Amino acid sequence: EQQQGKTAVVIGGGITGMSTAYYLEQQAREAGVDLQVILLEADDKLGGKVQTVRRDGFVIEAGPDSFLARKTAAVNLCRELGIDGELVGTNPNARKTYILHQGKLHRIPQGLNIGVPTQFMPFATTTLLSWGGKLRAGLDLIKPKSTHQGDQSLGAFLERRLGTEVVDRLAEPLLAGIYAGDLRKLSMRATFPQYETLEQKHGSLIRGMLAQAQEAKAQANAPKKPELGARPLPNSVFLTFRTGLARLIESIEAAYKRTEVRKNTRVEKLEEREGGGYTVRLQDGSALEADAVVLTTPNFEAANMLPASFAAKTQLNQVPYVSVATVVLAFDQGAIDFPLDASGFVVPKKEGITITAATWTSSKWLHTAEDGKVLMRFYVGRGGDEAIVEEPDEEIIRRVRKDLQSTMGVTADPAFSIVTRWKRSMPQYTVGHLDRVKSFTDQAERDLPGVYFAGAGFTGLGIPDCIGQGITTADKVISYLKK
Ligand code: FAD
C-alpha cells in the first residue's frame, strides 16, 4: 500500500530545533518514511543563542563560545557534516583561571573540579581559603555518606561534604558561568548526578574524584582502537570552530535536503485537528498542517502555544529563566598592561561587583583576534541580581569598565564594544526538575500524541545535550509516524 507523505513541523531554529530537523531527515530516510520537515524560526536568522559576529578580524561570540568535547553528540554531528577538521581547542598556555577574592585575582588551585580538591599541595597552599575552610573540606574524607533520598540542591550537597567556604568562594562562582543561578536551589540530579554516585560509591567526594581521575588516566593510556577514518580532535576540554560557532549553524542549514526553513515566522498557537494531527497557527495569520510537531522554544514560549485543553502546559512555567548580558570589548594590545595568562576570571557574589565572569577571549582562543589585538568578554547579571540587564548599553559598559579598572587596572578606551542582552535565557534546573520533566512529558504523550518537547529547558542546556535531545526526539517522532 502506498503511504502518503507526512509533515513534521519543528518550532524554533536554535541548535535543538536545527538538530531535530537534521536527524528527522536522516532517520526518516533510514526508516523509509516519506517526510517533509518544516523548521519555523521567529527571528531573521537561525542559531537561537548561538550567534557569532565576525568583525575587524575578530571572531566574537555573543552567546556560547564553545562546547564540551567529552559529550559526543556535538563532535559526532561535526564529523557527519565534515567540519571536524575546522575544530579548535583552547590555548594550552592559558588554561588556568582566576577567582576574584577580596578584590584581588587569585589563581584557582590546580586539580580543582567545581570546588572539589583532587590535588593536595595546590589546595593546601591556596590563598583563596582560610585554614578552617581547608580543614572543613578535608572532613569530606571521614564524614559518613548521606542517607538522603531523592533530589537535593547541589549547594546543600557540596556544603555538607566540603563546607560553606568552598561553596561560596569556589563552587558558586565556577558554576555561575554555566547556570547563572543559585547553587542552593539547583538540582543535584539535573546538573551533576555523578557527584552523588561518587559519594555513594566511595563514601567521600574527594576519594571518588581521585578514583575517577585514576580511571580516566588508565583509560587514556590504554591502547585505543583507532576509529576508522576519524580525524583526531584538538586535545582540549572545550572546542569551537576557527570561524566561530556559527559555522555549525551554517553547516547544518546547508545540509538540509528535505527541510524547508522559514525565518521571520513566529508561531502563535497549536491546535488539535479533528481526525488527528495539528494546525500550527502563525503570527501572520496563516496556518500549517502537521502530522507531528516538535517544540524547541524556551519553555515559557511553548506554554503559550499549547491548547487550553492541555492543562499540564502551566507546568512549563515552573522552569525559571534568568537574564544575563554579555559585553565584548576589543583593544589594541598596547592598551592592556596586564598579563593575560589565563582564560579569565570568575567572581563570587560576595565580591559585590557587576561582572560575574570575564573571559580573556583572545588568550583563551587564539583564533579570535589578529596579532596585536585583544578581545575580552564579560558576563553581567545572575539569579537574584538581574536588574543590570535592563540598563542602557552605556551604563552596562560604564560599570563593566569600572570593574575592569579595579580588578585589572585597565583604563584604556576600547576600540569597540558590543552588548548583547539575553533576557530570560538561562533555564534553572531547580530541585526536582527531572521528575517534573518526566511527569510533564508523560502527560503530553497521553494528551497530545505526536507533539514533542526538547531544548535547553528540558534535559540539558549545553550544546551537545541540545543536539542529543534532537537525536532522541527525532527518533520518537519517526516511531510515532511509522505507527
Ligand atoms: P534557543 O537557542 O533559545 O532557540 C530557540 C529558538 O526558538 C530561538 O531561535 C527563538 O527565536 C525561537 N522562537 C522562540 N519563540 C518562537 C516562536 N513563537 N515561533 C518560532 N520560533 C520561536 N552552552 C554551551 O554548550 N557552551 C557555552 O559556552 C554556552 N554559553 C552560553 C552563553 C550564553 C550567554 C547563553 C545564553 C547560553 C550559553 N550556553 C552555552 C547554553 C546554550 O547556548 C543554549 O542552552 C542553547 O544554545 C539553547 O538552544 P535551544 O535550541 O534549546 O534554544
Coordinates of C-alpha atoms and ligand atoms in Angstrom, one line a residue:
E1 CA 0.0 0.0 0.0
Q2 CA 1.3 3.4 -1.0
Q3 CA 1.8 5.6 2.1
Q4 CA 1.1 9.3 1.9
G5 CA 3.9 11.7 2.7
K6 CA 4.0 13.1 6.3
T7 CA 4.8 16.5 7.6
A8 CA 6.7 17.3 10.8
V9 CA 6.9 20.9 11.9
V10 CA 9.8 21.9 14.2
I11 CA 9.2 25.2 16.1
G12 CA 12.4 27.1 17.0
G13 CA 15.6 27.3 14.9
G14 CA 18.1 27.2 17.7
I15 CA 20.6 24.4 17.9
T16 CA 18.0 22.0 19.3
G17 CA 15.4 22.6 16.6
M18 CA 18.1 22.6 13.9
S19 CA 19.5 19.3 15.0
T20 CA 16.0 17.8 15.4
A21 CA 15.2 18.7 11.8
Y22 CA 18.6 17.3 10.6
Y23 CA 18.1 14.0 12.4
L24 CA 14.4 13.8 11.4
E25 CA 15.6 13.8 7.8
Q26 CA 18.2 11.2 8.4
Q27 CA 16.1 8.8 10.4
A28 CA 13.1 9.2 8.0
R29 CA 15.4 8.1 5.2
E30 CA 16.6 5.1 7.2
A31 CA 13.1 4.2 8.2
G32 CA 11.7 4.6 4.8
V33 CA 9.3 7.3 5.9
D34 CA 8.4 9.9 3.2
L35 CA 8.8 13.0 5.4
Q36 CA 8.8 16.7 4.7
V37 CA 10.2 18.8 7.6
I38 CA 9.3 22.5 8.2
L39 CA 11.5 24.5 10.5
L40 CA 9.9 27.7 11.8
E41 CA 12.0 30.4 13.3
A42 CA 10.7 33.7 14.6
D43 CA 14.0 35.6 14.1
D44 CA 15.5 36.6 10.8
K45 CA 18.4 34.1 11.3
L46 CA 18.9 30.6 12.6
G47 CA 21.0 29.6 15.6
G48 CA 19.0 31.0 18.6
K49 CA 21.5 31.6 21.4
V50 CA 24.4 30.6 19.0
Q51 CA 25.4 33.9 17.4
T52 CA 28.8 34.7 16.0
V53 CA 29.8 38.2 15.0
R54 CA 32.8 38.5 12.6
R55 CA 34.2 42.0 12.7
D56 CA 37.5 43.7 12.0
G57 CA 39.3 40.4 12.0
F58 CA 37.8 39.3 15.4
V59 CA 35.7 36.2 15.9
I60 CA 33.2 37.3 18.5
E61 CA 30.6 35.1 20.3
A62 CA 27.5 36.9 21.6
G63 CA 26.2 33.6 23.2
P64 CA 28.0 30.3 23.8
D65 CA 31.7 30.3 22.9
S66 CA 32.4 26.6 22.7
F67 CA 31.1 23.1 23.7
L68 CA 32.3 20.2 25.7
A69 CA 34.3 17.7 23.7
R70 CA 33.6 14.8 26.1
K71 CA 29.9 14.8 25.3
T72 CA 30.0 13.1 21.9
A73 CA 26.8 14.3 20.3
A74 CA 28.3 17.6 19.1
V75 CA 31.6 16.1 17.9
N76 CA 29.7 13.3 16.0
L77 CA 27.5 15.9 14.3
C78 CA 30.6 17.9 13.2
R79 CA 32.0 14.7 11.8
E80 CA 28.8 13.9 9.8
L81 CA 28.8 17.4 8.5
G82 CA 32.5 17.2 7.5
I83 CA 33.6 20.2 9.6
D84 CA 35.5 18.4 12.3
G85 CA 38.8 19.5 10.7
E86 CA 37.9 23.1 11.5
L87 CA 37.6 22.5 15.2
V88 CA 40.0 24.3 17.5
G89 CA 40.7 23.9 21.2
T90 CA 41.7 26.4 23.9
N91 CA 45.2 27.8 24.0
P92 CA 47.3 25.3 26.1
N93 CA 49.2 28.3 27.6
A94 CA 46.1 29.9 29.0
R95 CA 44.2 27.1 30.6
K96 CA 44.2 28.4 34.2
T97 CA 41.5 30.5 35.7
Y98 CA 41.5 33.2 38.4
I99 CA 38.9 33.9 41.0
L100 CA 38.3 37.3 42.5
H101 CA 38.7 37.2 46.3
Q102 CA 38.7 40.4 48.4
G103 CA 39.2 42.5 45.3
K104 CA 42.3 40.6 44.0
L105 CA 42.7 37.9 41.4
H106 CA 43.8 34.6 42.8
R107 CA 44.7 31.6 40.7
I108 CA 42.3 28.7 41.2
P109 CA 44.3 25.8 42.7
Q110 CA 45.2 23.1 40.2
G111 CA 43.2 19.9 40.3
L112 CA 40.1 21.6 41.5
N113 CA 36.9 20.3 39.9
I114 CA 34.0 22.6 40.7
G115 CA 35.5 23.2 44.1
V116 CA 36.4 19.5 44.9
P117 CA 40.1 19.3 45.6
T118 CA 41.8 16.4 43.8
Q119 CA 45.4 17.5 44.4
F120 CA 46.8 18.1 47.9
M121 CA 49.5 20.7 47.5
P122 CA 47.7 23.3 45.4
F123 CA 44.7 23.1 47.7
A124 CA 46.7 23.2 50.9
T125 CA 48.7 26.3 49.8
T126 CA 45.9 28.3 48.1
T127 CA 45.3 31.8 49.5
L128 CA 41.6 31.5 48.5
L129 CA 40.5 29.6 51.6
S130 CA 41.2 30.0 55.3
W131 CA 42.8 27.2 57.2
G132 CA 39.4 26.5 58.8
G133 CA 37.9 26.2 55.3
K134 CA 40.6 23.8 54.2
L135 CA 40.2 21.6 57.2
R136 CA 36.5 21.6 56.8
A137 CA 36.8 20.5 53.2
G138 CA 39.1 17.7 54.4
L139 CA 36.3 16.4 56.6
D140 CA 34.8 15.0 53.4
L141 CA 37.3 12.2 53.8
I142 CA 35.8 11.0 57.0
K143 CA 32.2 12.2 57.0
P144 CA 29.8 9.3 56.5
K145 CA 27.9 9.2 53.3
S146 CA 24.4 10.6 53.2
T147 CA 21.3 8.6 53.5
H148 CA 19.3 11.3 51.7
Q149 CA 16.6 10.0 49.4
G150 CA 15.5 11.8 46.2
D151 CA 16.8 15.0 44.7
Q152 CA 18.6 17.7 46.7
S153 CA 20.2 21.0 46.0
L154 CA 23.7 21.0 44.6
G155 CA 24.7 23.7 47.1
A156 CA 23.4 21.7 50.1
F157 CA 25.2 18.6 48.9
L158 CA 28.6 20.4 48.4
E159 CA 28.2 22.3 51.6
R160 CA 27.6 19.1 53.6
R161 CA 30.6 17.4 52.0
L162 CA 33.1 20.3 51.8
G163 CA 31.8 23.2 53.9
T164 CA 30.4 26.7 53.3
E165 CA 33.7 28.3 52.3
V166 CA 34.4 26.0 49.4
V167 CA 30.8 26.5 48.2
D168 CA 30.8 30.3 48.4
R169 CA 34.4 31.0 47.3
L170 CA 34.9 28.3 44.7
A171 CA 32.0 26.2 43.6
E172 CA 29.4 29.0 43.3
P173 CA 31.5 31.3 41.1
L174 CA 32.8 28.5 39.0
L175 CA 29.3 27.2 38.3
A176 CA 27.7 30.5 37.9
G177 CA 29.1 30.7 34.4
I178 CA 27.1 27.7 33.4
Y179 CA 23.8 28.2 35.2
A180 CA 23.9 31.8 36.3
G181 CA 21.9 30.6 39.2
D182 CA 21.8 29.9 42.9
L183 CA 23.6 26.7 43.8
R184 CA 21.4 26.2 46.8
K185 CA 18.3 26.0 44.5
L186 CA 19.8 24.0 41.7
S187 CA 19.0 20.3 41.3
M188 CA 21.8 17.8 42.0
R189 CA 20.3 15.2 39.8
A190 CA 19.8 17.5 36.8
T191 CA 23.2 19.1 37.0
F192 CA 25.9 16.9 38.5
P193 CA 24.3 13.5 39.2
Q194 CA 27.8 11.9 39.1
Y195 CA 28.8 13.5 42.4
E196 CA 26.0 11.8 44.2
T197 CA 27.1 8.5 42.7
L198 CA 30.7 9.1 43.7
E199 CA 29.7 9.8 47.3
Q200 CA 27.6 6.7 47.5
K201 CA 30.3 4.5 45.9
H202 CA 33.4 5.9 47.7
G203 CA 31.9 7.4 50.9
S204 CA 33.7 10.6 50.0
L205 CA 33.6 13.1 47.2
I206 CA 37.4 13.7 47.2
R207 CA 38.2 9.9 47.2
G208 CA 35.6 9.4 44.5
M209 CA 37.1 12.1 42.3
L210 CA 40.6 10.8 42.8
A211 CA 39.4 7.3 41.8
Q212 CA 37.7 8.7 38.8
A213 CA 40.9 10.6 37.8
Q214 CA 42.9 7.4 38.1
E215 CA 40.4 5.6 35.9
A216 CA 40.5 8.3 33.3
K217 CA 44.3 8.2 33.3
A218 CA 44.3 4.4 32.8
Q219 CA 41.8 4.7 30.0
A220 CA 43.9 7.4 28.3
N221 CA 47.0 5.2 28.5
A222 CA 45.2 2.1 27.3
P223 CA 45.8 1.2 23.6
K224 CA 42.9 2.7 21.7
K225 CA 41.1 1.1 18.8
P226 CA 41.5 3.6 16.0
E227 CA 38.2 5.0 14.9
L228 CA 38.1 4.2 11.2
G229 CA 38.7 7.4 9.2
A230 CA 38.1 9.7 12.2
R231 CA 40.3 12.7 12.4
P232 CA 41.9 13.2 15.8
L233 CA 40.4 16.2 17.7
P234 CA 42.3 19.0 19.3
N235 CA 43.4 18.0 22.8
S236 CA 41.0 20.3 24.7
V237 CA 38.1 20.1 27.1
F238 CA 36.3 22.7 25.0
L239 CA 36.0 23.0 21.3
T240 CA 34.8 25.6 18.8
F241 CA 35.4 26.4 15.1
R242 CA 38.1 28.7 13.7
T243 CA 35.3 30.9 12.3
G244 CA 33.1 30.7 15.3
L245 CA 30.2 28.5 16.5
A246 CA 28.0 29.9 13.7
R247 CA 29.9 27.6 11.5
L248 CA 27.9 24.7 12.9
I249 CA 24.7 26.5 12.3
E250 CA 25.6 27.4 8.7
S251 CA 26.7 23.8 8.0
I252 CA 23.5 22.2 9.4
E253 CA 21.4 24.7 7.3
A254 CA 23.4 23.9 4.2
A255 CA 23.0 20.1 4.8
Y256 CA 19.2 20.1 4.8
K257 CA 17.6 18.2 1.9
R258 CA 14.0 17.8 2.9
T259 CA 13.7 20.6 5.4
E260 CA 12.1 23.8 4.5
V261 CA 13.4 26.6 6.7
R262 CA 11.1 29.6 7.3
K263 CA 12.7 32.5 9.1
N264 CA 10.8 35.6 10.3
T265 CA 8.0 33.1 11.1
R266 CA 6.6 33.3 14.6
V267 CA 4.2 30.5 15.8
E268 CA 1.3 31.7 17.9
K269 CA -0.8 28.6 18.6
L270 CA -1.0 24.9 18.2
E271 CA -4.5 23.4 17.7
E272 CA -5.6 19.8 17.6
R273 CA -7.2 18.9 14.3
E274 CA -10.2 16.7 14.2
G275 CA -9.3 13.3 12.9
G276 CA -5.7 13.6 14.1
G277 CA -2.7 15.9 13.5
Y278 CA -2.3 19.5 14.3
T279 CA -2.8 23.0 12.9
V280 CA 0.1 25.4 13.6
R281 CA -1.1 29.0 13.5
L282 CA 1.4 31.7 12.6
Q283 CA 1.6 35.3 13.6
D284 CA 0.9 36.5 10.1
G285 CA -2.5 34.8 10.2
S286 CA -1.6 31.8 8.0
A287 CA -1.6 28.2 9.2
L288 CA 0.2 24.9 8.6
E289 CA -1.0 21.3 8.9
A290 CA 1.3 18.9 10.6
D291 CA 1.3 15.2 11.5
A292 CA 3.9 15.7 14.2
V293 CA 5.2 18.8 16.0
V294 CA 8.4 19.4 17.9
L295 CA 8.6 22.5 20.2
T296 CA 12.1 23.6 20.9
T297 CA 11.5 27.3 22.0
P298 CA 12.1 28.3 25.6
N299 CA 9.5 26.6 27.9
F300 CA 7.6 29.8 28.7
E301 CA 7.1 30.4 24.9
A302 CA 6.0 26.8 24.4
A303 CA 3.4 27.1 27.2
N304 CA 1.7 30.0 25.4
M305 CA 1.3 27.9 22.2
L306 CA -0.4 24.9 23.6
P307 CA -4.2 24.4 23.5
A308 CA -6.1 25.5 26.6
S309 CA -7.5 22.0 27.0
F310 CA -4.0 20.7 27.8
A311 CA -3.9 21.7 31.5
A312 CA -0.4 20.4 32.1
K313 CA 1.0 23.3 30.0
T314 CA 1.2 25.5 33.0
Q315 CA 3.9 23.2 34.4
L316 CA 6.2 24.5 31.7
N317 CA 6.3 27.8 33.5
Q318 CA 7.8 26.2 36.6
V319 CA 11.2 26.4 35.0
P320 CA 12.6 29.9 35.9
Y321 CA 14.8 31.6 33.4
V322 CA 17.5 34.1 34.4
S323 CA 18.5 37.1 32.3
V324 CA 22.2 37.8 31.6
A325 CA 24.1 40.1 29.2
T326 CA 27.5 39.7 27.6
V327 CA 29.8 42.6 27.0
V328 CA 32.6 42.3 24.5
L329 CA 35.4 44.8 24.5
A330 CA 38.1 45.0 21.8
F331 CA 41.5 46.6 22.4
D332 CA 44.9 47.2 20.9
Q333 CA 47.5 45.1 22.7
G334 CA 49.4 48.2 23.7
A335 CA 46.4 49.4 25.8
I336 CA 46.5 46.4 28.1
D337 CA 49.2 46.4 30.7
F338 CA 48.1 43.2 32.4
P339 CA 49.4 39.7 31.9
L340 CA 46.5 37.8 30.2
D341 CA 48.0 34.4 31.0
A342 CA 44.7 32.6 31.7
S343 CA 41.3 32.0 30.2
G344 CA 39.9 34.7 32.5
F345 CA 38.4 35.0 36.0
V346 CA 35.1 34.4 37.8
V347 CA 33.6 36.5 40.6
P348 CA 31.8 35.2 43.7
K349 CA 28.6 37.0 44.5
K350 CA 30.0 38.3 47.8
E351 CA 32.6 40.4 46.0
G352 CA 29.7 42.8 45.1
I353 CA 30.9 43.9 41.6
T354 CA 28.9 44.0 38.4
I355 CA 30.9 41.5 36.4
T356 CA 30.1 37.9 37.2
A357 CA 32.8 36.3 34.9
A358 CA 35.4 37.5 32.5
T359 CA 36.8 35.7 29.5
W360 CA 40.2 36.8 28.2
T361 CA 38.9 35.7 24.8
S362 CA 42.0 36.3 22.6
S363 CA 44.2 34.4 25.2
K364 CA 41.8 31.5 25.6
W365 CA 41.1 31.2 21.9
L366 CA 44.0 32.2 19.7
H367 CA 41.8 32.4 16.5
T368 CA 39.6 35.1 17.8
A369 CA 41.9 38.1 17.3
E370 CA 44.7 39.1 15.0
D371 CA 48.2 39.7 16.4
G372 CA 48.4 42.9 18.4
K373 CA 44.7 42.8 19.3
V374 CA 43.0 41.8 22.5
L375 CA 39.4 40.6 22.9
M376 CA 37.6 40.3 26.2
R377 CA 34.2 39.3 27.2
F378 CA 32.3 39.9 30.4
Y379 CA 29.1 38.5 31.8
V380 CA 26.7 40.6 33.9
G381 CA 23.5 39.5 35.7
R382 CA 22.8 36.4 37.6
G383 CA 19.9 34.8 39.6
G384 CA 18.6 37.3 42.1
D385 CA 20.6 40.2 40.5
E386 CA 19.3 40.7 37.0
A387 CA 18.4 44.5 37.0
I388 CA 21.7 45.4 35.3
V389 CA 20.5 43.6 32.1
E390 CA 17.7 46.3 31.8
E391 CA 20.1 49.2 31.9
P392 CA 21.1 51.0 28.7
D393 CA 24.3 49.9 26.9
E394 CA 26.3 52.9 28.1
E395 CA 25.5 52.2 31.7
I396 CA 26.4 48.5 31.4
I397 CA 29.6 49.4 29.6
R398 CA 30.4 52.0 32.2
R399 CA 30.0 49.6 35.1
V400 CA 32.0 46.8 33.3
R401 CA 34.8 49.3 32.7
K402 CA 34.8 50.4 36.3
D403 CA 35.2 46.7 37.4
L404 CA 37.9 46.3 34.7
Q405 CA 39.8 49.1 36.3
S406 CA 39.5 47.8 39.9
T407 CA 40.4 44.2 39.0
M408 CA 42.9 44.5 36.2
G409 CA 43.9 48.2 36.2
V410 CA 42.7 48.6 32.6
T411 CA 41.6 52.2 31.9
A412 CA 42.1 52.4 28.1
D413 CA 39.1 53.1 25.8
P414 CA 38.1 50.0 23.9
A415 CA 38.3 50.1 20.1
F416 CA 34.7 49.0 20.1
S417 CA 32.2 47.3 22.4
I418 CA 29.2 45.0 21.9
V419 CA 26.5 44.5 24.5
T420 CA 24.1 41.5 24.0
R421 CA 21.1 41.1 26.3
W422 CA 19.9 37.6 26.8
K423 CA 16.6 38.1 28.6
R424 CA 15.2 35.0 30.3
S425 CA 17.8 32.9 28.6
M426 CA 19.3 30.7 31.3
P427 CA 16.9 27.9 32.4
Q428 CA 17.3 27.0 36.0
Y429 CA 17.1 23.3 36.8
T430 CA 15.8 23.6 40.4
V431 CA 15.4 20.7 42.8
G432 CA 13.0 18.1 41.4
H433 CA 13.5 19.3 37.8
L434 CA 13.9 15.9 36.2
D435 CA 10.8 14.4 37.9
R436 CA 8.8 17.4 36.7
V437 CA 10.0 17.0 33.2
K438 CA 9.1 13.3 33.3
S439 CA 5.7 14.0 34.6
F440 CA 5.1 16.7 32.0
T441 CA 6.3 14.7 29.0
D442 CA 4.2 11.7 30.2
Q443 CA 1.1 13.8 30.2
A444 CA 1.9 15.3 26.8
E445 CA 2.4 11.9 25.3
R446 CA -1.0 10.9 26.6
D447 CA -3.0 14.1 25.8
L448 CA -1.1 15.5 22.8
P449 CA 0.1 12.4 20.8
G450 CA 2.6 13.5 18.1
V451 CA 3.7 16.6 20.0
Y452 CA 7.2 16.5 21.4
F453 CA 9.3 18.9 23.6
A454 CA 13.1 19.4 23.5
G455 CA 15.6 22.1 24.2
A456 CA 17.6 23.9 26.9
G457 CA 14.7 24.0 29.4
F458 CA 14.4 20.2 29.4
T459 CA 17.2 17.7 29.9
G460 CA 20.4 19.6 29.3
L461 CA 21.4 23.1 28.2
G462 CA 24.9 22.6 26.8
I463 CA 25.2 22.5 23.0
P464 CA 25.9 18.7 23.0
D465 CA 22.9 18.0 25.2
C466 CA 20.7 20.1 22.9
I467 CA 22.0 18.1 19.9
G468 CA 21.4 14.9 21.9
Q469 CA 17.8 15.9 22.5
G470 CA 17.5 16.5 18.8
I471 CA 18.5 12.9 18.1
T472 CA 16.2 11.3 20.7
T473 CA 13.3 13.5 19.7
A474 CA 13.7 12.7 16.0
D475 CA 13.7 9.0 17.0
K476 CA 10.4 9.4 18.9
V477 CA 8.8 11.3 16.0
I478 CA 9.7 8.7 13.4
S479 CA 8.5 5.8 15.6
Y480 CA 5.2 7.7 16.1
L481 CA 4.8 8.4 12.4
K482 CA 5.5 4.8 11.5
K483 CA 2.7 3.5 13.6
Ligands
FAD1 P1 17.4 28.6 21.7 O1 18.8 28.8 21.2 O2 16.8 29.6 22.7 O3 16.5 28.5 20.4 C1 15.1 28.7 20.5 C2 14.6 29.4 19.2 O4 13.2 29.5 19.2 C3 15.2 30.8 19.0 O5 15.9 30.9 17.8 C4 13.9 31.6 19.1 O6 14.0 32.8 18.3 C5 12.9 30.7 18.6 N1 11.5 31.0 19.0 C6 11.1 31.4 20.2 N2 9.7 31.6 20.2 C7 9.3 31.3 18.9 C8 8.0 31.2 18.3 N3 6.9 31.6 18.9 N4 7.9 30.8 17.0 C9 9.1 30.5 16.3 N5 10.3 30.5 16.9 C10 10.4 30.9 18.1 N6 26.2 26.2 26.0 C11 27.4 25.6 25.7 O7 27.4 24.4 25.4 N7 28.6 26.2 25.8 C12 28.7 27.5 26.1 O8 29.8 28.1 26.1 C13 27.5 28.2 26.5 N8 27.5 29.5 26.8 C14 26.3 30.2 26.8 C15 26.3 31.6 27.0 C16 25.1 32.4 27.0 C17 25.2 33.9 27.1 C18 23.9 31.7 26.9 C19 22.6 32.4 26.9 C20 23.9 30.3 26.8 C21 25.1 29.6 26.7 N9 25.1 28.2 26.6 C22 26.2 27.5 26.4 C23 23.8 27.4 26.5 C24 23.4 27.1 25.1 O9 23.8 28.2 24.3 C25 21.9 27.1 25.0 O10 21.3 26.3 26.0 C26 21.4 26.5 23.6 O11 22.0 27.2 22.6 C27 19.9 26.5 23.6 O12 19.5 26.0 22.3 P2 17.9 25.8 22.0 O13 17.8 25.5 20.6 O14 17.4 24.8 23.0 O15 17.2 27.2 22.4

